[in-house]
mmCIF file of C-alpha atoms in Angstrom:
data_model
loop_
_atom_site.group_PDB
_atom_site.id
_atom_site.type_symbol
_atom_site.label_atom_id
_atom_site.label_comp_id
_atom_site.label_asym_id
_atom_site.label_seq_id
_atom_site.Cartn_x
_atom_site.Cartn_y
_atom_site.Cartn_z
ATOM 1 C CA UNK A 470 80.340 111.888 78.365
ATOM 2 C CA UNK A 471 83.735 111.843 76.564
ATOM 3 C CA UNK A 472 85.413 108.585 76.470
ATOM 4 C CA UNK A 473 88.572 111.043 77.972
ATOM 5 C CA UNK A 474 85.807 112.070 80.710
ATOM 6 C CA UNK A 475 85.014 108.243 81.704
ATOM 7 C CA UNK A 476 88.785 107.399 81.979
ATOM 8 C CA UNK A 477 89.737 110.231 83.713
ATOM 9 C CA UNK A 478 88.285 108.299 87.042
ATOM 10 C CA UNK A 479 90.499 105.286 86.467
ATOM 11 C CA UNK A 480 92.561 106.993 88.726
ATOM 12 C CA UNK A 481 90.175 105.629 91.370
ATOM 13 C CA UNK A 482 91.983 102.526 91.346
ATOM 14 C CA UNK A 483 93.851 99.665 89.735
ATOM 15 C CA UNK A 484 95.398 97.396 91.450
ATOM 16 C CA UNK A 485 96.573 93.508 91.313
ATOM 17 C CA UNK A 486 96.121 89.974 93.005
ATOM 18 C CA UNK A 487 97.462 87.799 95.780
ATOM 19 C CA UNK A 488 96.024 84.813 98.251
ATOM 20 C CA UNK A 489 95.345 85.308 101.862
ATOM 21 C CA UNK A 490 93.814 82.036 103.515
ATOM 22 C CA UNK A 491 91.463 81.681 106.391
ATOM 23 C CA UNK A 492 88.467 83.557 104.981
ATOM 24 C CA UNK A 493 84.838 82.662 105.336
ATOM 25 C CA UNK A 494 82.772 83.841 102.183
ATOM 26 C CA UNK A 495 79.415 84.862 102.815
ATOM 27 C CA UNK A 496 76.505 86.740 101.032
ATOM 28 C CA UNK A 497 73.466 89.162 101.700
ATOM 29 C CA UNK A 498 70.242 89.969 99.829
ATOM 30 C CA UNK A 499 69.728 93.558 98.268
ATOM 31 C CA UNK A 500 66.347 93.074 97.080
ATOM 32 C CA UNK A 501 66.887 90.174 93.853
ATOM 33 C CA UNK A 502 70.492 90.769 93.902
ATOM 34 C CA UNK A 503 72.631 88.508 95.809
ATOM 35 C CA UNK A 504 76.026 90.132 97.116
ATOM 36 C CA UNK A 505 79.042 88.969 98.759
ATOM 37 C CA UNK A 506 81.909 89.605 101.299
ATOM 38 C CA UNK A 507 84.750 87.511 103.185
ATOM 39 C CA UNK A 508 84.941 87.816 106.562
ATOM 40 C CA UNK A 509 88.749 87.340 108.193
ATOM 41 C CA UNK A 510 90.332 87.516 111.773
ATOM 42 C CA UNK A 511 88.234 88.658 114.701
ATOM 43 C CA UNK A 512 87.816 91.848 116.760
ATOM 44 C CA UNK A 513 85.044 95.280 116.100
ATOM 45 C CA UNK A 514 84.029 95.288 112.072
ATOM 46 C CA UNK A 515 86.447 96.915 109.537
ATOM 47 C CA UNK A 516 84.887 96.737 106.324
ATOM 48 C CA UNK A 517 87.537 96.944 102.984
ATOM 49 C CA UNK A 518 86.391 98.738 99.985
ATOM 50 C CA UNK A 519 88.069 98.209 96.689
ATOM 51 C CA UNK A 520 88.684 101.176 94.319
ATOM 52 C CA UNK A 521 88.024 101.415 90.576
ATOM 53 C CA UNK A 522 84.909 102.055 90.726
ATOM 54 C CA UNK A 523 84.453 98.318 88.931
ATOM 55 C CA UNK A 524 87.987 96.851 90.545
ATOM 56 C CA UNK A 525 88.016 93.182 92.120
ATOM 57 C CA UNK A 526 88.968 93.258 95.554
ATOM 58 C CA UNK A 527 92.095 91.350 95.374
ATOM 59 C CA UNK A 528 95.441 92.531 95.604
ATOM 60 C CA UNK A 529 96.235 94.844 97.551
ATOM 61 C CA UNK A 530 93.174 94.456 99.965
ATOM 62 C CA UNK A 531 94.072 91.399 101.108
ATOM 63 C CA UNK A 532 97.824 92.638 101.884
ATOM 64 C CA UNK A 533 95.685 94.887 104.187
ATOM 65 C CA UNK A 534 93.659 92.303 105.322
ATOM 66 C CA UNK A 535 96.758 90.030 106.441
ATOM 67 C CA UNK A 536 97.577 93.418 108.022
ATOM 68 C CA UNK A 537 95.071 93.705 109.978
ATOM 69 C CA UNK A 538 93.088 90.746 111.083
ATOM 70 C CA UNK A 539 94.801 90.518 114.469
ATOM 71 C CA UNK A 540 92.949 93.015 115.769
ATOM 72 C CA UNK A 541 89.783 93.374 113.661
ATOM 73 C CA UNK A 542 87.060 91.650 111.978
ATOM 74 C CA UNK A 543 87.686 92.504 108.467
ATOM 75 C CA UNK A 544 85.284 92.257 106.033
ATOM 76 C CA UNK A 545 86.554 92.758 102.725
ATOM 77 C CA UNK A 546 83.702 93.674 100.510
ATOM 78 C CA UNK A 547 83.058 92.524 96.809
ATOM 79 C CA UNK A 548 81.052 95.386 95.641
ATOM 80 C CA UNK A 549 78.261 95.105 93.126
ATOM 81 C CA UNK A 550 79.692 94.588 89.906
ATOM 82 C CA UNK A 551 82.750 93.477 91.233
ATOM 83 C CA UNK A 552 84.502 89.815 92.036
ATOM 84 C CA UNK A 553 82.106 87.536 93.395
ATOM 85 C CA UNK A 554 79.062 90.072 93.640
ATOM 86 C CA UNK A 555 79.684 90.813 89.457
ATOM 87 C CA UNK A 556 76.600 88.788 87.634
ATOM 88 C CA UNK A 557 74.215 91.708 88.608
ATOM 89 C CA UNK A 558 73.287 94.158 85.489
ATOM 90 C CA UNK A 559 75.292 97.247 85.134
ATOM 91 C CA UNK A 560 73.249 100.151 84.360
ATOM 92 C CA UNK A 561 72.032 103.704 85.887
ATOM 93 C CA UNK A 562 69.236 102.010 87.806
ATOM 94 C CA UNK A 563 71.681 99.663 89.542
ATOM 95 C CA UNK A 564 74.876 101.848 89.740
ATOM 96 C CA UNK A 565 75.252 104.174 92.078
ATOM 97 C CA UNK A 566 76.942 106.006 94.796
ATOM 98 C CA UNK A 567 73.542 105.555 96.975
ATOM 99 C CA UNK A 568 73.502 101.917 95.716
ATOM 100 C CA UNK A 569 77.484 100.968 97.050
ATOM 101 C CA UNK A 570 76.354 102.731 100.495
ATOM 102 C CA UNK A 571 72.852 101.228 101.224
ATOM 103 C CA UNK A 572 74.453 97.961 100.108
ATOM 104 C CA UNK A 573 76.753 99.120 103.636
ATOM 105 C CA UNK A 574 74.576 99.639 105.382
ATOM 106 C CA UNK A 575 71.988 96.175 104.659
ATOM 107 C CA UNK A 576 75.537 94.268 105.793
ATOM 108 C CA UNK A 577 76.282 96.137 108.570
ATOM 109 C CA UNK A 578 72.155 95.354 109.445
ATOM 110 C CA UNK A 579 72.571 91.505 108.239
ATOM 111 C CA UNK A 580 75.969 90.801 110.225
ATOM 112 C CA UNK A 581 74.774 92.596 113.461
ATOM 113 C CA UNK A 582 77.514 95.304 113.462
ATOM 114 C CA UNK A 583 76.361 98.008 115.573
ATOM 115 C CA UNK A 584 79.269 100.461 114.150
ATOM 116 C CA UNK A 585 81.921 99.983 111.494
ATOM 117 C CA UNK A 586 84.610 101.022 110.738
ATOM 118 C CA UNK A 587 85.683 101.632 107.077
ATOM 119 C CA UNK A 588 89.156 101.448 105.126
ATOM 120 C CA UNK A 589 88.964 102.626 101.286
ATOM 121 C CA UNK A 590 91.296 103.134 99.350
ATOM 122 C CA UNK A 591 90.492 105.318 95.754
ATOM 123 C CA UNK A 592 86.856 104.975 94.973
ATOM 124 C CA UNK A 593 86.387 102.904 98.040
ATOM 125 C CA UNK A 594 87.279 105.969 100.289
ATOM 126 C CA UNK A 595 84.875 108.076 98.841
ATOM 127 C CA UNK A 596 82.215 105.119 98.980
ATOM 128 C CA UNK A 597 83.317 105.216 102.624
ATOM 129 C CA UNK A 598 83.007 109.074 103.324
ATOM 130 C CA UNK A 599 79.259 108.636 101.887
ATOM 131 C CA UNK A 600 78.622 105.934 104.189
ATOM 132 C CA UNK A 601 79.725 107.973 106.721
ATOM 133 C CA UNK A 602 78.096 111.306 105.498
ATOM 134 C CA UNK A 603 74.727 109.338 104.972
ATOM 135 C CA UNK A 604 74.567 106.665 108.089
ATOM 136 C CA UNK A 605 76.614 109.066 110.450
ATOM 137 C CA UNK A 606 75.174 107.361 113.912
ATOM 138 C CA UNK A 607 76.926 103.841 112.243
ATOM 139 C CA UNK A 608 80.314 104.951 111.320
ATOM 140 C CA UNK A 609 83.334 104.888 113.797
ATOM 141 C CA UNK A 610 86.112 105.094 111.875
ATOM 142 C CA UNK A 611 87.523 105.879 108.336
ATOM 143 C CA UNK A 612 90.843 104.726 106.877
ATOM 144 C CA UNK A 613 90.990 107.206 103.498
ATOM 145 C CA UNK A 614 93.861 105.807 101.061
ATOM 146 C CA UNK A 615 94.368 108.147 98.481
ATOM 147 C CA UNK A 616 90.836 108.453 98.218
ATOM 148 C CA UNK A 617 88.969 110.204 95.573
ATOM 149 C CA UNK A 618 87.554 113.711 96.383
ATOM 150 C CA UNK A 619 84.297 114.302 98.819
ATOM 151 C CA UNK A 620 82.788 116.883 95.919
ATOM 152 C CA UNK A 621 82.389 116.690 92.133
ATOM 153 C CA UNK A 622 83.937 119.930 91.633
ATOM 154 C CA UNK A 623 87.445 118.134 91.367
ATOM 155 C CA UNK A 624 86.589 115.462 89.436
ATOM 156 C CA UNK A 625 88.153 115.988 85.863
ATOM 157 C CA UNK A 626 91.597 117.222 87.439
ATOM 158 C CA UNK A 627 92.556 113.993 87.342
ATOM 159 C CA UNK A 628 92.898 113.894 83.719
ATOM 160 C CA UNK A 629 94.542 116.930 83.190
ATOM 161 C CA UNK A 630 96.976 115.452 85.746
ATOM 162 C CA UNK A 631 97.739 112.431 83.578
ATOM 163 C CA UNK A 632 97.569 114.653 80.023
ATOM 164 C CA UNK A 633 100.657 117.066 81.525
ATOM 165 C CA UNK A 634 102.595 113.900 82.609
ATOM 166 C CA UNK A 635 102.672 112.151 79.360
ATOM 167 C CA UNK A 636 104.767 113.021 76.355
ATOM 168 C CA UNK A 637 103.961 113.911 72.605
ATOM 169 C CA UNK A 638 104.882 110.292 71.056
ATOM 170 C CA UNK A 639 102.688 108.902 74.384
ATOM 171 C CA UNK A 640 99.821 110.860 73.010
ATOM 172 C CA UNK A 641 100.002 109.575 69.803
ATOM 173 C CA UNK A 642 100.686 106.027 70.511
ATOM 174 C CA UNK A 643 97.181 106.829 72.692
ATOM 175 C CA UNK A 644 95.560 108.429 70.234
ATOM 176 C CA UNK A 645 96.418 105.495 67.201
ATOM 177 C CA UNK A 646 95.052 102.967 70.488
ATOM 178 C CA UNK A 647 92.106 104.391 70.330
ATOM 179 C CA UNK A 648 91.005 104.264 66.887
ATOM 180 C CA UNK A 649 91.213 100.806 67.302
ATOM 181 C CA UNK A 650 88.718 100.539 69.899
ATOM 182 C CA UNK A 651 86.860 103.529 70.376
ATOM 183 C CA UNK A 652 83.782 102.205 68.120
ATOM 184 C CA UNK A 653 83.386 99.389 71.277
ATOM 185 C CA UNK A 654 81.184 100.520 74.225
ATOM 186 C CA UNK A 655 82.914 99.521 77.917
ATOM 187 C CA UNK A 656 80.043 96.835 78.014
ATOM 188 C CA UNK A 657 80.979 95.570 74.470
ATOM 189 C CA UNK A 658 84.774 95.730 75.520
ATOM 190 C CA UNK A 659 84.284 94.104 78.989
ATOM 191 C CA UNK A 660 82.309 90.643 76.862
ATOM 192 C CA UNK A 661 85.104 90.884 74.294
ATOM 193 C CA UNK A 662 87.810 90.563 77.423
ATOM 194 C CA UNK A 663 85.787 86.959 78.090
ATOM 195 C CA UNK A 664 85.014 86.016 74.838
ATOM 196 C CA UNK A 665 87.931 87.311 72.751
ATOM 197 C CA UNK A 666 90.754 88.203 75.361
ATOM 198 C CA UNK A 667 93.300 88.913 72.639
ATOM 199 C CA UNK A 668 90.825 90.132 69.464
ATOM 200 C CA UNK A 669 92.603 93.817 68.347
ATOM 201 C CA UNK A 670 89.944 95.879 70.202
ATOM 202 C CA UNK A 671 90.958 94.375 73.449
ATOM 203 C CA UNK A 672 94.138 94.414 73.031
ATOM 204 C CA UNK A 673 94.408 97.783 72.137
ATOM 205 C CA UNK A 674 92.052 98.540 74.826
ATOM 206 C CA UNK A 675 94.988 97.057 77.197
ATOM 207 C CA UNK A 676 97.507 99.208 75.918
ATOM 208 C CA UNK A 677 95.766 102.286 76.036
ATOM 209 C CA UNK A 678 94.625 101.756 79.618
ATOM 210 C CA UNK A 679 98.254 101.207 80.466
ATOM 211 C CA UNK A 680 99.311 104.592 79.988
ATOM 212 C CA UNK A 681 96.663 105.705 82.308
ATOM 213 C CA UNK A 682 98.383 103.264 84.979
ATOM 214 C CA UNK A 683 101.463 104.264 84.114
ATOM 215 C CA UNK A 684 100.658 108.358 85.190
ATOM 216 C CA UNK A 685 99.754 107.002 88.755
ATOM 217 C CA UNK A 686 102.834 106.171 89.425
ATOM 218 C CA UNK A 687 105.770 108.525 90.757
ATOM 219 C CA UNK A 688 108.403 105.592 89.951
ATOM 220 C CA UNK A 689 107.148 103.909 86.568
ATOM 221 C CA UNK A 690 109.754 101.238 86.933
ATOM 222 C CA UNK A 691 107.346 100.025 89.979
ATOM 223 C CA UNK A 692 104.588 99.159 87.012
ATOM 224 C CA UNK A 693 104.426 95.020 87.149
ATOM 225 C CA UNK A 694 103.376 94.242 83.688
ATOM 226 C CA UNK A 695 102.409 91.029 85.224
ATOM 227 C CA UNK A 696 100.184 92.235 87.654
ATOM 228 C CA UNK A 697 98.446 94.954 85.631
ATOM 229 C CA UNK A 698 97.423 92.016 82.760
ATOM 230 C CA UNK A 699 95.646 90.168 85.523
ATOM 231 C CA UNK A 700 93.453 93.502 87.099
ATOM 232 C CA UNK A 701 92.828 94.224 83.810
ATOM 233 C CA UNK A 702 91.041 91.529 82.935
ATOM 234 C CA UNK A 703 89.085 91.360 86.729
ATOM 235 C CA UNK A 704 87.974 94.810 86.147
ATOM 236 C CA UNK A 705 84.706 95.789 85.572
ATOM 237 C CA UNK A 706 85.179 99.116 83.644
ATOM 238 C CA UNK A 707 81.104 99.278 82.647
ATOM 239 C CA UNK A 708 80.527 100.523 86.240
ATOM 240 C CA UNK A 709 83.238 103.678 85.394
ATOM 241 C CA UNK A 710 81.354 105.739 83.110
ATOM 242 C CA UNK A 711 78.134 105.788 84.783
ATOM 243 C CA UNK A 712 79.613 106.798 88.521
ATOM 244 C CA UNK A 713 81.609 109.125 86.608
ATOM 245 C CA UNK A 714 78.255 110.923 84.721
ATOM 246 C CA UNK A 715 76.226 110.325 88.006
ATOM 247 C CA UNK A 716 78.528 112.826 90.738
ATOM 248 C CA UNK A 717 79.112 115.174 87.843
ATOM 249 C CA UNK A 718 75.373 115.739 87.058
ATOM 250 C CA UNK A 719 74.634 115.310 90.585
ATOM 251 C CA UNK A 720 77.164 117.752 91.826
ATOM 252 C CA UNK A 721 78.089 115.076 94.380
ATOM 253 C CA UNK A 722 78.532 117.055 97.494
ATOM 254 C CA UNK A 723 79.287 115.542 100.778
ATOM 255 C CA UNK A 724 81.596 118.102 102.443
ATOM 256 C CA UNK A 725 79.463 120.203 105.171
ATOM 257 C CA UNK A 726 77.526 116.599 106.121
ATOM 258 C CA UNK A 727 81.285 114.819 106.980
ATOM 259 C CA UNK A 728 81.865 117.963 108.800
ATOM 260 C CA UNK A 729 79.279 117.180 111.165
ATOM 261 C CA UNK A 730 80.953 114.039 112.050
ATOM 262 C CA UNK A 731 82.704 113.536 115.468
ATOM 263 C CA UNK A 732 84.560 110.342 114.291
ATOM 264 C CA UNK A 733 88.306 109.853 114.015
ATOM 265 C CA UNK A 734 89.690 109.316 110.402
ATOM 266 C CA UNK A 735 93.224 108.598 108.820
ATOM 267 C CA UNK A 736 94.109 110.355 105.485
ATOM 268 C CA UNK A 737 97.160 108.986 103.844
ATOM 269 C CA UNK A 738 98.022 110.045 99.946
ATOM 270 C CA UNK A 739 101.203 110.131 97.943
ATOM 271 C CA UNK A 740 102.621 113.808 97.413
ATOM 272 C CA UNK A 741 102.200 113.207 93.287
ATOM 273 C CA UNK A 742 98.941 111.514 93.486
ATOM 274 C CA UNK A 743 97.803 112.241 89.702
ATOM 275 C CA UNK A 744 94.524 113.396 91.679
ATOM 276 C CA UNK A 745 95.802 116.474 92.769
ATOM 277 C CA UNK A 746 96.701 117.552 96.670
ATOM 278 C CA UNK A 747 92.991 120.099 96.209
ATOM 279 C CA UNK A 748 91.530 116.589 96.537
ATOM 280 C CA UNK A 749 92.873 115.881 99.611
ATOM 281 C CA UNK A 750 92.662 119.255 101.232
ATOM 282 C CA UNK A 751 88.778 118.727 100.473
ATOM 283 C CA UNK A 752 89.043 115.697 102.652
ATOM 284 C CA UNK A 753 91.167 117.115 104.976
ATOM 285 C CA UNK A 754 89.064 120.776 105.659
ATOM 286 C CA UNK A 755 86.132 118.002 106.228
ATOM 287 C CA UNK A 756 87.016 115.917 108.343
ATOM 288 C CA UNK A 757 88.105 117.797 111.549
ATOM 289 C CA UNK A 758 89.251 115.235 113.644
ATOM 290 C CA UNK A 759 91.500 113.678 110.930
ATOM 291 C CA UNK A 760 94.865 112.721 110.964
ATOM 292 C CA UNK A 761 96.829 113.107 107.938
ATOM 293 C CA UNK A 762 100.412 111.467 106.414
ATOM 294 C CA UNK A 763 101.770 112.640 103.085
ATOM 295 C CA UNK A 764 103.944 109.894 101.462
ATOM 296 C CA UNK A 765 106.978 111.813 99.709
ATOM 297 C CA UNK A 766 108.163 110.457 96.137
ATOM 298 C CA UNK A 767 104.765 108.442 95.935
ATOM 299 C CA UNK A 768 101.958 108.324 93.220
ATOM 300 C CA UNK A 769 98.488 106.821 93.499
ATOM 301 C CA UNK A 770 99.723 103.304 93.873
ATOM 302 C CA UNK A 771 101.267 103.677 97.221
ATOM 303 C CA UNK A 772 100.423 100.239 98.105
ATOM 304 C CA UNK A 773 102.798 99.544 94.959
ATOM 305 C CA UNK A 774 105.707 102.303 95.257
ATOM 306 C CA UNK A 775 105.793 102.808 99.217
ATOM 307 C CA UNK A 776 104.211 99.634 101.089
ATOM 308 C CA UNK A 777 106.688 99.656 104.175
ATOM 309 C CA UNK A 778 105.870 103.350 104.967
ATOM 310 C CA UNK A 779 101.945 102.645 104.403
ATOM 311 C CA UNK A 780 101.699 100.170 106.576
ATOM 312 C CA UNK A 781 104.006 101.329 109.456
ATOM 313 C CA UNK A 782 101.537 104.682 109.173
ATOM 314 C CA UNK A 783 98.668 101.976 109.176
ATOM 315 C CA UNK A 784 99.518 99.852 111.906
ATOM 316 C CA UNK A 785 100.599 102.862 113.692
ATOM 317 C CA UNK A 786 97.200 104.470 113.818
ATOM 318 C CA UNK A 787 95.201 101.123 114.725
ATOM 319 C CA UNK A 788 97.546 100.505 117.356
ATOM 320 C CA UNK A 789 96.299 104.010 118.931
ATOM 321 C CA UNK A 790 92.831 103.608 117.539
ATOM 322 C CA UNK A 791 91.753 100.258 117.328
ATOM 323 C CA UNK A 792 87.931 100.436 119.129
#
C-alpha cells in the first residue's frame, strides 16, 4: 500500500490529553498478551474506544468519561497497541479488526458484563459496530462519533477529501516533507519518536502529519498546536497501515449483519467530516433503529470545534436511554 493509502485513515482519529481522577486501572489476559482498561463511576457497562486506529485513549475520552460516569460504568479501553496495553508486537498476526473485537468480548467475559454498551468515536465506532455485528446477543447500545464507515468500499474517500481541501503551496510543502522521511517505515518512525524525538525524519514526519489534522477540521483556527505535539508522540501509527491493508483486501463488510440488530444506536458526525456524509449514510441505512444529529459548521474533530453541542446531544440521548 501507498504511503498516501496508509494516511488516508488518519482520519480515524487524532486527538489530545487531559486528567480525569477516580479511575481504577485494571488488566485482562488475551492469550500471552496482557491488556488494560480503567474503570470509572458506576451504573450498566459503557465501554470507550479510542480512534486512530493506534491513538492513546486520552483526551477527549476522558472529557466523555467525566461526562458520563454518573450514570454508567465506563470503561475506557486502552486498545492493543495503544497507552497502557502498547508493549505487545505490531504486526498482521496481532492486528486486526477480529483482534480489537475478541479483545471485547474476553473483557466483557472477565468483568462479568452481561451486555455493553459501546461509545466510539472514529476507528473506535467502527471497532464498536463489529462488536456489535459479531457478538450481537452482547451489545445494547452504540454511541457512533463520527465513526469510520461499516464497509471498505468507502475507505480511500477520505483522502481525496483532504487532497481537494488543501492548496498547491500545501502540496508542495507535503510533498518536500516527505522526501525527508519517506525512506523510514511507520515502525522505524514510531522508535525514532522515542529515541530521537527531534532527528529531521521525525520532525518532518510531524509536519507532514499536521496537514492531515489540519483537513479535519471545518475551523483550522481550532488546531491546538499544543495539543497535537503531545498525540503525536502517544500515537501508535504502526497499527495504521496494516488495518488499513486488512478491510481493503478483506472487503470489510458488516452492513446486512448490523441490520439484523434490534439495538438502539446514536450517530452524531460533523456536516464537513473529511470522511464524506456516504460514510455515514452507510451507518445510518444499517442501523434501523438509529438516531442521528448532524453538527453544522463541524469537521471530524467535533469534540474540538463543537463540544457544547456534542455533549448536550450526548447527555440528551443517555438521559432517554441510559439501561
Amino acid at each position: 500500500m501507498s504511503r498516501k493509502t496508509n494516511l488516508s485513515i488518519l482520519g480515524l482519529l487524532l486527538a489530545t490529553f487531559s486528567v480525569c481522577l477516580g479511575q481504577q486501572v485494571k488488566s485482562f489476559d488475551n492469550g500471552s498478551y496482557k491488556l488494560f482498561y480503567e474503570e470509572f463511576g458506576e451504573g450498566p457497562p459503557m465501554y470507550i474506544l479510542s480512534g486512530g486506529p493506534g491513538e492513546s485513549p486520552d483526551h477527549p475520552y476522558r472529557q466523555i468519561v467525566d461526562s458520563l460516569k454518573s450514570s454508567y460504568t465506563c470503561i475506557l479501553v486502552h486498545q492493543r497497541g495503544t497507552g497502557l496495553s502498547r508493549d505487545i508486537p505490531i504486526n498482521e498476526s496481532t492486528i486486526g479488526i477480529e483482534h480489537y473485537s475478541q479483545d471485547l468480548e474476553l473483557l466483557r467475559k472477565a468483568r462479568g458484563d452481561k451486555k455493553i454498551s459501546l461509545l466510539g468515536i472514529s476507528w473506535g465506532g467502527m471497532l464498536a459496530m463489529n462488536y456489535a455485528a459479531t457478538y450481537p446477543d452482547f451489545a445494547s447500545n452504540l454511541i457512533l462519533v463520527c465513526s469510520g464507515p461499516p464497509s471498505y468500499r468507502l475507505w480511500n474517500v477520505l483522502y481525496d477529501n483532504q487532497f481537494s481541501r488543501r492548496s498547491v503551496s500545501e502540496l508542495d510543502s507535503m510533498n518536500q516533507l516527505q522526501k525527508i522521511f519517506s525512506s523510514k517505515s511507520e515502525k522505524e518512525l514510531d522508535s525514532l519518536k522515542i529515541a530521537c524525538p527531534d532527528c529531521p525524519e521525525v520532525s518532518a514526519y510531524k509536519e507532514f502529519i499536521l496537514f492531515h489534522v489540519r483537513a479535519m477540521y471545518y475551523d483550522r483556527s481550532k488546531v491546538s498546536r499544543a495539543l497535537y505535539e503531545k498525540e503525536f508522540y502517544d500515537f501508535n501509527f504502526q497499527v495504521i497501515p496494516i488495518i488499513d491493508k486488512q478491510i481493503v483486501e478483506s472487503r470489510f463488510d458488516i452492513r446486512e449483519k448490523l441490520k439484523n440488530l434490534e439495538i438502539p444506536a446514536l450517530i452524531v458526525y460533523g456536516r464537513q467530516d473529511d470522511q464524506g456524509e456516504s460514510t455515514f449514510f452507510e451507518q445510518i441505512e444499517s442501523l434501523k433503529l438509529a438516531e442521528v444529529h448532524v453538527i453544522e459548521q463541524c469537521g471530524h474533530e467535533i469534540l474540538e470545534e463543537k463540544p457544547l453541542e456534542f455533549f448536550r446531544i450526548l447527555k440528551d440521548y443517555v438521559r432517554r436511554t441510559r439501561d
